Amino acid sequence: MQSIGKQNVIIKISSSLNKKETFRRFIFISFYAIIINHSNITVRKEASMDYSQYIQNAQQHIAAILEKQFARIEKMKAETAFTDYSKLSTIKIGIVGGDGIGPFITAQAKRVLEYLLADEIKSGKVQLIDIEGLTIENRVACGKAIPDDVLAELKKCDVLLKGPTTTPQAGDPWPNIESANVAMRKELDLFANVRPVSIPDQGIDWVFFRENTEGAYALGNQGLTVNDDLCIDFTVTTYEGSYRIIKAAFDYARKTGRNKVTVVTKANVIKTTDGKFLAVAREVAKDYPEVEWDEWYIDIMTAKLIDEKRRRDFKVVVLPNLYGDIITDEAAEFQGGVGTAGSSNLGKRYSMFEAIHGSGTRMVKEGRAQYADPCSIIRAAGLMLEHIGYVDKAAKLFSALEICTQKEKRLVITGRDTGATSQQFADYIMETIQKI
């Protein structure tokens, strides 16, 4: 057997290791070297990785984010009162089709509005305005979540009825452009996303107040890829932003007689931002001694919504942005899915009402767009009517939707040619309104 000659062996050990770990590794490698007849061993400590440039880049990135947030806080502090629609000579309603199935279902909601507001449109009290250009193709071409010309048209209106828009995600052919919904909420300061879910037969009468301009979504496209090993996203909570959404929920509970508010966070783990939201809720609650309130963590709250005994106790629910998005989709399933639920996005100067589902691009590709369910956007139109003062007309529309989707069900939407088209279902709703 041929023996292996002695060789010089250099062992590099990171300087970040403590003395005990360095010694342990030295002993192990020395023992191994003896076995293979390598006797000349040198231990050299390798310099630690220099992260200073990464840290400097991150500091600059975070500083830019903080500057924008401080400016937003000052803007919130300077807010004026809510719009009084009864004092407007003409209420301008913008109709925004959006992407995918959006133009198909929004067209049906517009028909329902034209039917319910026929006298007001004729007299000039209400004006319906079609706004084009909020499509993924146009947004990408302009390199903006909302093209400047489209934003200018949106701001000429008092309220908006908006179809779903496409938000690119990793792997899509589109570039990383900000969500049109998120951008619109920020540009128009639509801080309150209000989603009602009502199923009287099951004792469900929920109204969710989701904070709309902060949380994880507000900075969703401003995350930081530090290097190949580390990525960081941000969430933001401010006193002003938390106060106004929580106050809106308590005001609504008092005004409607629901008289109970549930505050949802994960403050036991997300201690800083969720902790701030909960602390503000405790402060606001002191001004409403007649309104009962409690606090729940988001994980157990999602479970208790399906608890038939416990869920009847929930009335008005207020929660940060991300949690609100998740839990309202779950809640919508109780009344037939996200295709049936509408959504209000309220600010002091502007308000926007929308379907809560996605743009359904697959249905368009498969030639099924005409079978898309219009109920969510039509319900949103009802919420808009209620918001601008046409409460009786909204009540008739909600009643018709309940008859058509939960009681009578003469027509059914399946998303395919086995069911009704969106136009046929809109006709069904208007025929039902006539009978009420």
C-alpha positions as a printed Julia matrix, in Angstrom:
436×3 Matrix{Float64}:
   0.0    0.0     0.0
   1.36   3.4    -0.97
   1.32   6.0     1.79
   0.24   9.57    1.26
   2.96  12.15    1.81
   2.68  15.01    4.23
   1.12  18.17    2.8
   0.45  21.68    4.06
  -3.24  22.15    4.86
  -4.77  25.6     5.45
  -8.06  25.66    7.34
 -10.21  28.79    6.98
 -12.58  29.44    9.85
 -15.01  32.38    9.93
 -14.19  35.08   12.43
 -17.87  35.24   13.38
 -17.54  31.92   15.29
 -17.06  32.03   19.05
 -13.99  30.52   20.71
 -15.75  27.31   21.71
 -17.01  26.61   18.21
 -13.63  27.51   16.65
 -11.87  25.06   18.98
 -14.4   22.33   18.27
 -13.92  22.62   14.53
 -10.13  22.74   14.88
 -10.09  19.49   16.87
 -12.37  17.76   14.36
 -10.32  18.8    11.32
  -7.02  18.01   13.07
  -8.23  14.51   13.85
  -9.29  14.03   10.22
  -5.91  15.33    8.97
  -4.0   12.89   11.17
  -5.99   9.98    9.77
  -5.05  10.86    6.19
  -1.44  11.64    7.2
  -1.67  15.41    6.74
   0.29  16.87    9.57
   1.11  20.49    8.72
  -2.05  22.34    9.73
  -2.56  26.09    9.82
  -5.72  27.76   11.12
  -6.56  31.11    9.52
  -9.59  33.14   10.5
 -11.45  34.46    7.46
 -12.75  38.03    7.56
 -16.5   38.52    8.08
 -18.69  39.47    5.1
 -18.94  43.23    4.7
 -22.65  44.18    4.62
 -22.12  47.92    4.98
 -23.15  48.77    1.41
 -26.34  46.7     1.7
 -27.19  48.45    4.96
 -26.53  51.88    3.46
 -28.79  51.12    0.47
 -31.52  49.9     2.81
 -31.27  53.04    4.93
 -31.78  55.21    1.85
 -34.75  53.1     0.74
 -36.42  53.27    4.15
 -35.75  57.0     4.46
 -37.64  57.63    1.2
 -40.58  55.58    2.49
 -40.66  57.51    5.77
 -40.67  60.86    3.96
 -43.74  59.85    1.96
 -45.53  58.55    5.05
 -44.9   61.73    7.03
 -46.31  63.75    4.11
 -49.38  61.48    4.05
 -49.92  61.96    7.78
 -49.91  65.75    7.38
 -52.42  65.42    4.55
 -54.72  63.33    6.76
 -54.54  65.91    9.52
 -55.73  68.58    7.09
 -58.84  66.64    5.98
 -62.13  68.45    5.49
 -65.69  67.27    6.16
 -67.51  64.55    4.21
 -69.3   65.5     0.96
 -73.0   66.34    1.41
 -74.55  64.9    -1.77
 -77.91  66.53   -1.11
 -76.29  69.93   -1.68
 -74.75  69.05   -5.06
 -76.6   70.37   -8.12
 -75.49  67.28  -10.06
 -74.11  64.05   -8.66
 -71.51  62.78  -11.12
 -71.17  58.99  -11.14
 -68.13  57.61  -12.98
 -68.54  54.14  -14.53
 -65.17  52.34  -14.84
 -65.18  48.98  -16.66
 -61.72  47.75  -15.72
 -60.21  44.49  -17.04
 -61.35  41.03  -18.04
 -65.0   40.46  -17.2
 -65.18  43.96  -15.71
 -66.66  45.75  -18.75
 -69.27  42.97  -19.19
 -70.65  43.03  -15.64
 -70.25  46.8   -15.16
 -72.4   47.37  -18.24
 -75.21  45.46  -16.53
 -74.85  47.45  -13.3
 -75.06  50.62  -15.37
 -78.33  49.39  -16.92
 -79.76  48.81  -13.43
 -78.73  52.32  -12.36
 -80.28  53.84  -15.48
 -83.49  51.99  -14.62
 -83.59  53.05  -10.95
 -82.4   56.63  -11.54
 -84.34  57.32  -14.75
 -86.06  60.42  -13.35
 -82.9   61.8   -11.74
 -80.88  61.32  -14.92
 -83.59  63.0   -16.98
 -83.73  66.0   -14.65
 -79.94  66.36  -14.56
 -79.63  65.62  -10.84
 -77.55  62.54  -11.66
 -75.07  62.1   -14.49
 -73.49  58.77  -15.46
 -70.03  59.17  -17.01
 -68.14  56.34  -18.75
 -64.4   56.41  -17.98
 -62.15  54.41  -20.3
 -58.49  53.53  -20.03
 -58.13  51.78  -16.66
 -56.98  48.57  -18.36
 -53.82  46.6   -17.69
 -52.62  47.25  -21.26
 -52.98  51.02  -20.93
 -51.54  51.09  -17.43
 -48.45  49.14  -18.51
 -48.02  51.34  -21.59
 -48.05  54.43  -19.37
 -45.94  52.78  -16.66
 -48.44  53.84  -13.97
 -51.04  52.15  -11.8
 -53.48  54.85  -12.95
 -52.6   56.83  -16.1
 -52.64  60.6   -15.55
 -55.51  61.27  -17.97
 -57.64  58.55  -16.36
 -56.93  59.92  -12.87
 -57.98  63.38  -14.01
 -61.31  61.96  -15.24
 -61.84  60.06  -11.99
 -61.36  63.24   -9.98
 -64.07  65.03  -11.98
 -66.63  62.63  -10.49
 -68.18  62.53   -7.03
 -68.55  58.75   -6.77
 -67.26  55.86   -8.85
 -68.63  52.43   -9.78
 -65.63  50.3   -10.73
 -65.23  46.87  -12.25
 -62.31  44.59  -11.3
 -58.78  45.37  -12.51
 -55.84  43.04  -13.07
 -52.86  43.27  -10.71
 -49.7   41.55  -12.06
 -47.96  38.98   -9.89
 -44.66  37.13  -10.15
 -44.57  35.04  -13.33
 -47.11  37.17  -15.21
 -46.14  38.68  -18.57
 -46.81  42.15  -17.15
 -44.19  44.21  -15.29
 -44.38  44.85  -11.53
 -46.94  47.67  -11.59
 -48.87  48.77   -8.52
 -52.44  47.61   -8.02
 -54.92  50.08   -9.54
 -57.16  49.55   -6.51
 -54.4   50.37   -4.05
 -53.35  53.41   -6.09
 -56.93  54.68   -6.35
 -57.48  54.33   -2.63
 -54.34  56.34   -1.97
 -54.9   58.99   -4.67
 -58.53  59.6    -3.64
 -57.87  58.88    0.05
 -60.54  56.19    0.24
 -59.69  55.07    3.74
 -62.71  52.92    4.63
 -63.56  49.72    2.79
 -67.06  48.76    3.97
 -68.46  45.33    3.11
 -71.84  44.15    4.4
 -72.8   40.48    4.54
 -76.4   39.66    5.41
 -78.15  36.27    5.58
 -81.21  36.74    7.82
 -82.13  33.03    7.84
 -78.78  32.23    9.48
 -78.75  35.21   11.82
 -75.86  36.8     9.93
 -75.83  40.59    9.72
 -72.22  41.69    9.5
 -70.64  44.95    8.36
 -66.86  44.95    7.95
 -64.81  48.14    8.13
 -61.44  47.39    6.55
 -58.71  50.04    6.71
 -57.92  50.79    3.09
 -54.78  52.92    2.83
 -52.27  51.4     5.25
 -51.06  47.99    6.38
 -49.14  45.56    4.19
 -50.84  46.6     0.93
 -49.94  50.29    1.17
 -46.25  49.53    0.56
 -46.74  46.28   -1.31
 -44.62  47.34   -4.29
 -41.99  49.12   -2.19
 -40.37  46.09   -0.62
 -36.59  45.75   -0.49
 -34.46  43.01   -2.03
 -31.33  43.51    0.08
 -29.37  40.76   -1.69
 -29.97  37.22   -2.96
 -30.39  36.0     0.61
 -32.69  38.64    2.08
 -35.97  40.31    1.06
 -38.03  42.59    3.29
 -41.57  43.93    2.88
 -43.12  46.67    4.98
 -46.38  47.34    6.78
 -47.44  50.75    8.03
 -49.84  51.87   10.76
 -50.42  55.49   11.74
 -52.42  57.05   14.53
 -54.46  59.18   12.1
 -55.2   56.3     9.75
 -56.23  53.97   12.56
 -58.3   56.6    14.36
 -60.49  57.54   11.4
 -61.38  53.97   10.37
 -62.09  52.88   13.95
 -64.14  56.0    14.63
 -66.12  55.37   11.4
 -66.94  51.85   12.64
 -68.1   53.08   16.05
 -70.12  55.89   14.44
 -71.83  53.36   12.18
 -72.58  51.02   15.11
 -74.17  53.86   17.06
 -76.1   55.25   14.06
 -77.53  51.92   12.9
 -78.29  50.5    16.33
 -76.06  47.47   15.79
 -74.34  48.64   18.95
 -71.35  46.29   18.93
 -67.88  46.63   17.42
 -65.3   43.84   17.14
 -61.66  44.91   16.66
 -59.49  42.31   14.91
 -55.66  42.27   15.01
 -52.75  39.94   15.72
 -51.34  42.32   18.34
 -49.98  39.49   20.48
 -47.4   38.78   17.75
 -47.32  41.84   15.48
 -46.74  44.02   18.49
 -45.8   47.37   16.96
 -48.24  48.05   14.1
 -51.13  45.84   15.23
 -50.44  46.97   18.77
 -50.87  50.59   17.66
 -54.18  49.79   15.92
 -55.52  48.11   19.06
 -54.32  50.94   21.33
 -56.18  53.48   19.18
 -59.31  51.3    19.32
 -59.2   51.34   23.1
 -58.91  55.12   23.02
 -61.82  55.59   20.59
 -64.06  53.17   22.5
 -63.99  55.48   25.52
 -66.02  58.03   23.52
 -68.79  55.47   22.86
 -69.78  54.08   26.25
 -73.12  52.88   24.87
 -71.41  50.72   22.2
 -70.2   47.31   23.33
 -66.85  46.25   21.92
 -64.43  43.35   22.05
 -61.13  42.33   20.5
 -60.2   39.16   18.6
 -57.07  37.82   16.95
 -57.37  37.28   13.2
 -56.63  33.54   13.27
 -59.37  32.62   15.74
 -61.74  35.15   14.16
 -61.6   33.3    10.84
 -62.55  30.13   12.7
 -65.39  31.7    14.69
 -67.09  33.02   11.55
 -68.08  29.42   10.8
 -69.13  28.74   14.4
 -72.93  28.82   14.12
 -73.41  29.86   17.76
 -70.64  32.44   18.04
 -70.94  34.15   14.64
 -74.36  35.6    15.48
 -72.64  37.82   18.05
 -70.6   39.72   15.46
 -72.13  42.96   14.19
 -69.63  45.64   13.11
 -66.05  44.45   12.57
 -63.07  46.8    12.11
 -59.64  45.57   11.13
 -56.38  46.45    9.3
 -56.03  46.18    5.55
 -54.66  42.66    4.92
 -56.82  40.95    7.54
 -59.87  42.74    6.17
 -59.21  41.52    2.65
 -58.93  37.91    3.78
 -61.83  37.76    6.19
 -64.34  39.58    3.99
 -63.74  37.06    1.2
 -64.42  34.29    3.72
 -67.56  36.08    4.92
 -68.81  36.54    1.36
 -68.9   32.76    0.91
 -71.84  32.58    3.31
 -74.07  34.53    0.91
 -72.94  32.78   -2.26
 -69.29  33.74   -2.79
 -67.28  36.8    -3.74
 -69.31  37.09   -6.94
 -72.31  38.18   -4.86
 -70.7   40.71   -2.5
 -70.21  44.42   -3.14
 -67.78  46.8    -1.56
 -67.72  50.49   -0.57
 -64.5   52.5    -0.48
 -65.27  55.71    1.36
 -63.36  58.95    1.7
 -64.36  62.46    2.63
 -64.25  63.95   -0.88
 -64.61  60.84   -3.08
 -66.11  57.36   -2.75
 -65.71  54.28   -4.93
 -67.9   51.18   -5.1
 -66.75  47.91   -6.65
 -67.11  44.19   -7.06
 -64.82  42.34   -4.66
 -63.75  39.53   -7.0
 -60.96  39.45   -9.56
 -60.97  40.3   -13.26
 -61.64  36.74  -14.43
 -59.27  36.84  -17.38
 -59.6   33.07  -17.81
 -63.31  33.46  -18.51
 -62.5   35.98  -21.23
 -59.86  33.7   -22.79
 -62.34  30.84  -22.79
 -65.08  32.97  -24.35
 -67.32  32.88  -21.28
 -67.27  36.54  -20.22
 -70.95  37.02  -21.05
 -71.78  34.41  -18.37
 -69.95  36.25  -15.57
 -71.96  36.9   -12.41
 -72.96  40.61  -12.24
 -74.37  40.42   -8.69
 -71.29  41.74   -6.91
 -71.05  44.92   -9.0
 -74.85  45.37   -8.92
 -74.79  45.05   -5.12
 -72.0   47.65   -5.12
 -74.3   49.92   -7.15
 -76.89  49.51   -4.38
 -74.33  50.51   -1.77
 -73.56  53.58   -3.86
 -77.24  54.53   -4.1
 -77.52  54.24   -0.34
 -74.38  56.35    0.16
 -75.52  59.23   -2.06
 -78.95  59.42   -0.43
 -81.24  57.17   -2.48
 -81.93  54.81    0.39
 -85.36  53.62   -0.8
 -84.06  52.74   -4.26
 -81.13  50.88   -2.7
 -83.51  48.95   -0.44
 -85.54  47.8    -3.45
 -82.38  46.68   -5.22
 -81.11  44.74   -2.19
 -84.51  43.1    -1.79
 -84.54  42.09   -5.46
 -81.04  40.64   -5.16
 -82.11  38.57   -2.15
 -85.16  37.24   -4.01
 -83.19  36.43   -7.16
 -80.13  34.86   -5.52
 -81.44  33.25   -2.32
 -85.21  32.74   -2.44
 -86.81  32.44   -5.85
 -83.75  31.57   -7.97
 -85.67  31.47  -11.24
 -82.39  32.03  -13.08
 -79.0   30.76  -11.98
 -75.52  31.98  -12.89
 -73.04  29.15  -13.49
 -70.31  30.99  -15.38
 -71.04  28.83  -18.43
 -73.72  28.29  -21.04
 -75.49  25.99  -18.57
 -76.74  29.12  -16.77
 -77.98  32.64  -17.46
 -75.9   35.39  -19.04
 -75.09  38.49  -17.02
 -77.55  40.47  -19.19
 -80.35  37.97  -18.59
 -79.73  38.08  -14.85
 -79.76  41.88  -14.81
 -83.12  41.75  -16.64
 -84.35  39.32  -13.99
 -83.33  41.73  -11.21
 -85.07  44.69  -12.84
 -88.23  42.66  -13.43
 -88.18  41.73   -9.75
 -87.77  45.38   -8.7
 -90.93  46.21  -10.65
 -92.9   43.77   -8.52
 -91.66  45.11   -5.18
